Every structure is written in C-alpha cells, then in structure tokens.
Amino acid sequence: MNFKLIFNIAIHLLKARLKQTIVAAVGVTFGIAMFIALVSFMNGLNDLLDGLMLNRTAHVRLYNEIKPTLKQSIELSEKYKNSTNFISSIKPKDRGKAIYNSQAIINYLKQDNRIIDVAPKINVPVFFNSGTIEISGVINGIDVLPEEKLFKISDYVIEGKVADLIQNNSIIIGKGLADKMLLAVGDMIKVTSAKGNLASLKIVGISQFGIAEYDNTMSYTSLATAQKLLGESTNYVTDIQVKLFDITTAPSVAVEFQNKFEIDAIDYQTANSQFETGSTVRSIISYAVGVVLLIVAGFGIYNILNMMIFEKMDSIAILKATGFSGNDVKWIFVLLALIIGLVGGVFGLIFGFVFSSIIDVIPFETASLPTIKTYPINFNPLFYVIGIVFALLTTIIAGLFPALKASKIDPVEIIRGK
Amino acid sequence: MSKVLETKGLTKYFYDPVKFQVLKGIDMTINHGEFVSIVGKSGCGKSTLLYLLSTMDTDYEGQLFINEELITGKSDKELAAIRNEKIGFVFQFHYLLSEYNVLKNVMLPGMKLGKLSNSEIEHNAMEHLKTLDMQEQALKMPNQLSGGQKQRVAIARALINNPLIIMGDEPTGNLDKKNSDLVFDIFKKLTLQEKQTLLIVTHDNDFAARTNRIITMEDGNII
Ligand SMILES: Nc1ncnc2c1ncn2[C@@H]1O[C@H](COP(=O)(O)OP(=O)(O)OP(=O)(O)O)[C@@H](O)[C@H]1O
Ligand SMILES: [Mg+2]
C-alpha cells in the first residue's frame, strides 16, 4: 500500500470539506481540553487533601491497643491442643497505654535506613478548665524537633512559636479552644488530667489545622510536661510515629514492627482507607466526564465522515475503478479520522494546559487551609498521554464504521446509477 | 497473436425485482492490437458485459481470462491491482476526481501503481495530455473543462499505465459530432501507432463501422 498516496488523497478530501472537518476537530479539542483541565484539577484537589492527611499522619504508628489476648491459655495446653475449645466471657487485658522499653525501640528505629525519622508522642486526655466549665480535649506531648521535622506543625501555628514549647509548662492550644475560652498567647490555662492531676500551663502559641474537631480539642506540649502532668516517669511514651521514605511499604513495615516489638502497629493506608475511597471516587468522576465529552466528539467525527462518504460516492467509485482496493479506500477514511483526532487532540492538550494554568493562578484563600494560596492543579504528563490516546482511540473507532462502509461501496452501482 | 481478453460462458442474472438473465453464456475473444466495438439495442446488456470484463462486477457465472490468466475468483485486492495495471476504463460520463486538477487526475493511477517516480509519471501524463491536445489545461480543475475536454482527460488517465486493453462504455455518447470524431481519431491513432487493444461500446454506427471488428449483441447473446 502506498501510504503517501493514500495520505495525499485523504488530505485532498479533507480540504474539500474544510469547514465541517474543523468543526469535528474542535469537538475533539473541546473534549480533550475539558478532560485535561478537569482531571488536573481533581487530582490537584486530591493531592491537596491527601497532603493534609499525609502531613499530619504518621506512615506507621506504634502503640498499645486495649484488646483481649490473642492466644488464650488453654491453647497452650498440650492436652487440649487438638480439641475445639469454647471460651466465653473474655475480657480485654490492660497492658497499659505506655510502650514498654520505648527508648530502646526509638533508638533502634533511628538506625533503620528506610525511616526518615521517629517522633515519640504522649496522648493525654484532659479537661481544660475555665471557671466552672470543663471542656474535654487532648494534649499531645511531643518531642518538638522530630515532630516539627516530620509533620511541619509550625505551618499550622498561627500565633507564637513552636520552639517555645521547649520551655517547661508551656502549651500551644487550638484556635477553636482559644476562641471559646477567650484565651490569647501569654495567658495561663488550667488543665486537669484523667487521674485528677491539676496543672497550670502557659500558652505560647495558637494552632489552626482547618478541621474544627482538631482545633477545638488538640493542643501541644512537650514530652516532659506531658509526663509530669500524668505523673509518669521520663520513659513514658504512648505512641511512636514513624515516617518512611517510601510510603507504599508502610503496610509491610507495620507488620514487621508489630512482630519484632510485640506491639500494635497501624500503617497509613489502613488508617486512612475511607479517605482513599474519596480520592478514587473523585478520579472516577473526572475520567467519566472526560470520556463522555470524547464520546460526543466521536459522534461528531462519525457524522462528518458519513456525510463525506455520501458526498464523495463518485470519487470513491472512480478510485475503485482505477485500481484502488477496498482496503485502500478504508485506509483513506481511517486516516481522515486520525488526522481530525490528532489535530483536535493536540490542540486539546494545548488548551487543556492553558485552562489548567489559568485555574492554577486563581486565588483560593481559606482560613482552614493556611498553606494554600491558589486552586490546586496537578500537572501530571500522564494525563496528557491519556488524553491524546483517548482522542485517537475515539476518532479511530468513530471513523472505522464509515471507513468500512466506504470500502464496501460497489463502483458499478454508482457508475450505473448515472 | 496473443489473446488479451477471453470469456467462457459468461452468464449474469439480476434478481431485483424479478430474476432476469441479462447475459446468456457469452463466449468472446479479443486479440492484441484489435480495435473492437460492441453494438446492440438499448438494454441488451452491453454495459453489464463491460462491467464484468473490467472486473468491477464479480457476481457472474462462467470464466474470464485477461492475458490468458484466469481472473474469475480473484480477491478484491488482486482485481484492484489488475484494473490499475492492465485495464484503462473510459466511461460515458467523464468521472474525474473533482478534488484534483487535470494533471493529478491523469497521474493518480500511475502513482497507485508506483512503478515509476512521480516526476516520470508527471512527464508521461504531460505527454499523453499533449497527444490529446490538452497540455494547456493541465493545471485546471475538472469543473473548469468542457465535456469533450473532460473525456480526453479520462482517456489520458486510461492510458497512463500503458494498459493491455482500454474499455469504453459509450465514451462519445455525450459528445457532438466534432468531438466524437476527435475521440475516434485518438483511438484509431492508438491502435495504429501503439498497437493498443480497444473495446468500445457504442450506439454510433459510423463509429462502429470504422473499427476492426463489430460485436453485435441481442438479448444477452452475441450474434
Ligand atoms: N441493477 C440492475 N438491476 C436489475 N436489472 C438491471 C440492473 N442494471 C441493468 N439491468 C437490466 O439489465 C439489462 C441490461 O442493462 P445494460 O445497462 O447492460 O444495457 P445496455 O445494453 O448497456 O443498454 P444501453 O445501450 O441503454 O446503455 C437491462 O434490461 C436493464 O434493465
Ligand atoms: Mg449501457
């Protein structure tokens, strides 16, 4: 098959119907551009929300869970090994929330080269007292330096400095709590622990995460202050937070640590599975809309090619009479569709990029997302590859039926018809 | 003398609206260098026969040989190649591609054949247009030509691949006496100078009388 000649004929047919072909190509352009803009924006949004969670959540968290012992004593007995044992009324065993030998574990983990860093934490449920009112909340006792390194909490501290937590008896409280209790930096706040210990802490900062539940209850203090508040020793730690270089290994690493340290470990993916679902749904919606737009564009191409075949019956008959086979004619029309798809698609990519860039600079300022200034866009080249592949695929499919029809045209029928 | 075209028991039916036998076992032979005309009453099956001979219509019984090779039963692709290389067809109506100019219309079957370079094909096309006195119109579009001029372009196109045989279905049917004489002279010159084989269907008795051999058809038979 003489490809150059076939291409030449396709171009000539196209020129004869320039207006309609442009309309068909614009349909593809529109579909692809919307697809690119939509997918980039949706994924930008996903990344932003993922980032919100990811920045605040450990990849692997080690802790002690209150739960029944997995291996009940009877199972250890040789005598009843092969029998089916029914045990009723099992109660969970309180191993305490403290991680046994925490310092050794932390030191061990710091040597592991898969790990970025380790941050110990103490979770202290407390009541904040304001006059006669008690507001329940949580104080996170943190090791300031690794915590800042892993979770960048300074991003969310809107007043004061994180470093001031290193002073004894200081606290950073959430904005929701501060507003409720009319507190500002420099004020003192009274705190009661679950065991009844009372302490007076100095507010050195106010944080805002943009999630009301966090901002109403979460506050930060140093590990030492939290330990003192609980009346515990200096090894008392309830959580060890780990960040990995490769987040995808989190589930396997969690299992490994769980076995090695005989402790509970939860990975990021498990902890945030409902969150992943939201991201997936958003992706599916954007792809679905893109595909629908392309199908509409595909119908446009189908129409123009069908019309062209109807108008060019005579030309097709002459081509066949002078020695072009049905296959050649089919390729002429597939090529026509491909040209429309390629030109429309490339322009679609360009416009998609332009639209995305425009969205990327539109200001988007909200109190709840202090680090975000404009609408988020993900400029992933993969979307552009998918876009052009989609464009070519739909146009080829749309062009194939008319092309097959054209290849089956019987020249005798047309010549006799004159 | 080699046989350019031969048929054995060529039979054709039409089924719509009723079964109807158009061709009733046609046996004929065209030898190399012959200028043959087919005449007969309107509706006797001349065009139908020509479509079979030109390989465009494959729905028939019997056998067709071109250059002593059996053509019946070949694939669409092989038939297209045979039409391209071995047969030049001139229709009653000009049938030029409106998207291309005169020169390109003539060149296209040559480009499809792909045996010569484009510049050689262009040169040959110009030569053919010159012998047909059409060289001045080479760059015009088909819709800028008169009927006789279009017919001459169609003849040039039929000649471009030096076909074994040129077939024409009333190629002068649309032309006045002067133009039809011109086309006849061109055909005559081709047989005399190039030993070109020609098979022309015509209603024009003058035209037929001046050819080497007349095949007369009646009701789907040769008489
Ligand atoms: N597609 C068709 N379906 C049914 N019958 C047809 C068809 N085409 C032609 N016929 C019939 O076949 C017969 C032969 O037709 P054909 O066109 O070969 O005649 P012809 O000899 O070329 O006539 P003319 O000199 O008028 O061109 C006619 O009776 C015609 O009615
Ligand atoms: Mg006829």
PDB file of N, CA and C in Angstrom, chain A residues 44-45 47-49 51-52 55 155-156 360 362-377:
ATOM      1  N   GLY A  44      -5.294  17.606  41.541  1.00  0.00           N
ATOM      2  CA  GLY A  44      -4.687  18.625  42.382  1.00  0.00           C
ATOM      3  C   GLY A  44      -5.388  18.655  43.727  1.00  0.00           C
ATOM      4  N   LEU A  45      -6.710  18.618  43.650  1.00  0.00           N
ATOM      5  CA  LEU A  45      -7.529  18.625  44.857  1.00  0.00           C
ATOM      6  C   LEU A  45      -7.244  17.387  45.713  1.00  0.00           C
ATOM      7  N   ASP A  47      -4.515  15.619  45.714  1.00  0.00           N
ATOM      8  CA  ASP A  47      -3.174  15.737  46.293  1.00  0.00           C
ATOM      9  C   ASP A  47      -3.206  16.625  47.516  1.00  0.00           C
ATOM     10  N   LEU A  48      -3.980  17.733  47.382  1.00  0.00           N
ATOM     11  CA  LEU A  48      -4.059  18.687  48.477  1.00  0.00           C
ATOM     12  C   LEU A  48      -4.646  18.022  49.716  1.00  0.00           C
ATOM     13  N   LEU A  49      -5.752  17.316  49.509  1.00  0.00           N
ATOM     14  CA  LEU A  49      -6.408  16.665  50.649  1.00  0.00           C
ATOM     15  C   LEU A  49      -5.543  15.525  51.180  1.00  0.00           C
ATOM     16  N   GLY A  51      -2.392  15.443  51.015  1.00  0.00           N
ATOM     17  CA  GLY A  51      -1.284  16.116  51.681  1.00  0.00           C
ATOM     18  C   GLY A  51      -1.680  16.533  53.080  1.00  0.00           C
ATOM     19  N   LEU A  52      -2.896  17.059  53.196  1.00  0.00           N
ATOM     20  CA  LEU A  52      -3.378  17.467  54.515  1.00  0.00           C
ATOM     21  C   LEU A  52      -3.285  16.308  55.490  1.00  0.00           C
ATOM     22  N   ASN A  55       0.531  14.921  55.819  1.00  0.00           N
ATOM     23  CA  ASN A  55       1.450  15.726  56.603  1.00  0.00           C
ATOM     24  C   ASN A  55       1.225  15.551  58.096  1.00  0.00           C
ATOM     25  N   ASP A 155       3.662  25.100  60.343  1.00  0.00           N
ATOM     26  CA  ASP A 155       2.761  25.587  59.302  1.00  0.00           C
ATOM     27  C   ASP A 155       1.390  25.946  59.867  1.00  0.00           C
ATOM     28  N   TYR A 156       1.032  25.260  60.925  1.00  0.00           N
ATOM     29  CA  TYR A 156      -0.330  25.426  61.441  1.00  0.00           C
ATOM     30  C   TYR A 156      -0.381  26.290  62.694  1.00  0.00           C
ATOM     31  N   ASP A 360      -4.749  27.392  37.956  1.00  0.00           N
ATOM     32  CA  ASP A 360      -3.636  27.325  38.902  1.00  0.00           C
ATOM     33  C   ASP A 360      -3.313  28.678  39.535  1.00  0.00           C
ATOM     34  N   ILE A 362      -5.728  31.173  39.944  1.00  0.00           N
ATOM     35  CA  ILE A 362      -6.898  31.783  40.580  1.00  0.00           C
ATOM     36  C   ILE A 362      -6.718  31.689  42.087  1.00  0.00           C
ATOM     37  N   PRO A 363      -6.830  32.829  42.801  1.00  0.00           N
ATOM     38  CA  PRO A 363      -6.613  32.804  44.247  1.00  0.00           C
ATOM     39  C   PRO A 363      -7.658  31.946  44.937  1.00  0.00           C
ATOM     40  N   PHE A 364      -7.203  31.190  45.902  1.00  0.00           N
ATOM     41  CA  PHE A 364      -8.097  30.325  46.668  1.00  0.00           C
ATOM     42  C   PHE A 364      -7.596  30.391  48.088  1.00  0.00           C
ATOM     43  N   GLU A 365      -8.145  31.350  48.852  1.00  0.00           N
ATOM     44  CA  GLU A 365      -7.657  31.521  50.212  1.00  0.00           C
ATOM     45  C   GLU A 365      -8.759  31.174  51.172  1.00  0.00           C
ATOM     46  N   THR A 366      -8.453  30.268  52.040  1.00  0.00           N
ATOM     47  CA  THR A 366      -9.438  29.901  53.038  1.00  0.00           C
ATOM     48  C   THR A 366      -8.730  29.711  54.364  1.00  0.00           C
ATOM     49  N   ALA A 367      -9.385  30.153  55.412  1.00  0.00           N
ATOM     50  CA  ALA A 367      -8.767  30.116  56.745  1.00  0.00           C
ATOM     51  C   ALA A 367      -8.391  28.702  57.128  1.00  0.00           C
ATOM     52  N   SER A 368      -9.153  27.736  56.591  1.00  0.00           N
ATOM     53  CA  SER A 368      -8.913  26.371  57.026  1.00  0.00           C
ATOM     54  C   SER A 368      -7.675  25.752  56.373  1.00  0.00           C
ATOM     55  N   LEU A 369      -7.197  26.359  55.280  1.00  0.00           N
ATOM     56  CA  LEU A 369      -6.008  25.820  54.625  1.00  0.00           C
ATOM     57  C   LEU A 369      -4.946  26.907  54.537  1.00  0.00           C
ATOM     58  N   PRO A 370      -4.237  27.126  55.636  1.00  0.00           N
ATOM     59  CA  PRO A 370      -3.322  28.266  55.696  1.00  0.00           C
ATOM     60  C   PRO A 370      -2.197  28.216  54.676  1.00  0.00           C
ATOM     61  N   THR A 371      -1.811  27.010  54.211  1.00  0.00           N
ATOM     62  CA  THR A 371      -0.663  26.955  53.301  1.00  0.00           C
ATOM     63  C   THR A 371      -1.072  27.080  51.841  1.00  0.00           C
ATOM     64  N   ILE A 372      -2.367  27.110  51.543  1.00  0.00           N
ATOM     65  CA  ILE A 372      -2.841  27.126  50.153  1.00  0.00           C
ATOM     66  C   ILE A 372      -3.218  28.545  49.757  1.00  0.00           C
ATOM     67  N   LYS A 373      -2.685  28.976  48.597  1.00  0.00           N
ATOM     68  CA  LYS A 373      -2.971  30.343  48.145  1.00  0.00           C
ATOM     69  C   LYS A 373      -3.807  30.364  46.863  1.00  0.00           C
ATOM     70  N   THR A 374      -3.655  29.320  46.008  1.00  0.00           N
ATOM     71  CA  THR A 374      -4.402  29.276  44.744  1.00  0.00           C
ATOM     72  C   THR A 374      -5.021  27.892  44.602  1.00  0.00           C
ATOM     73  N   TYR A 375      -5.927  27.761  43.620  1.00  0.00           N
ATOM     74  CA  TYR A 375      -6.542  26.455  43.388  1.00  0.00           C
ATOM     75  C   TYR A 375      -5.468  25.451  43.001  1.00  0.00           C
ATOM     76  N   PRO A 376      -5.564  24.248  43.508  1.00  0.00           N
ATOM     77  CA  PRO A 376      -4.506  23.274  43.251  1.00  0.00           C
ATOM     78  C   PRO A 376      -4.689  22.594  41.884  1.00  0.00           C
ATOM     79  N   ILE A 377      -3.587  22.411  41.182  1.00  0.00           N
ATOM     80  CA  ILE A 377      -3.594  21.715  39.883  1.00  0.00           C
ATOM     81  C   ILE A 377      -2.452  20.713  39.886  1.00  0.00           C
TER      82      ILE A 377
END
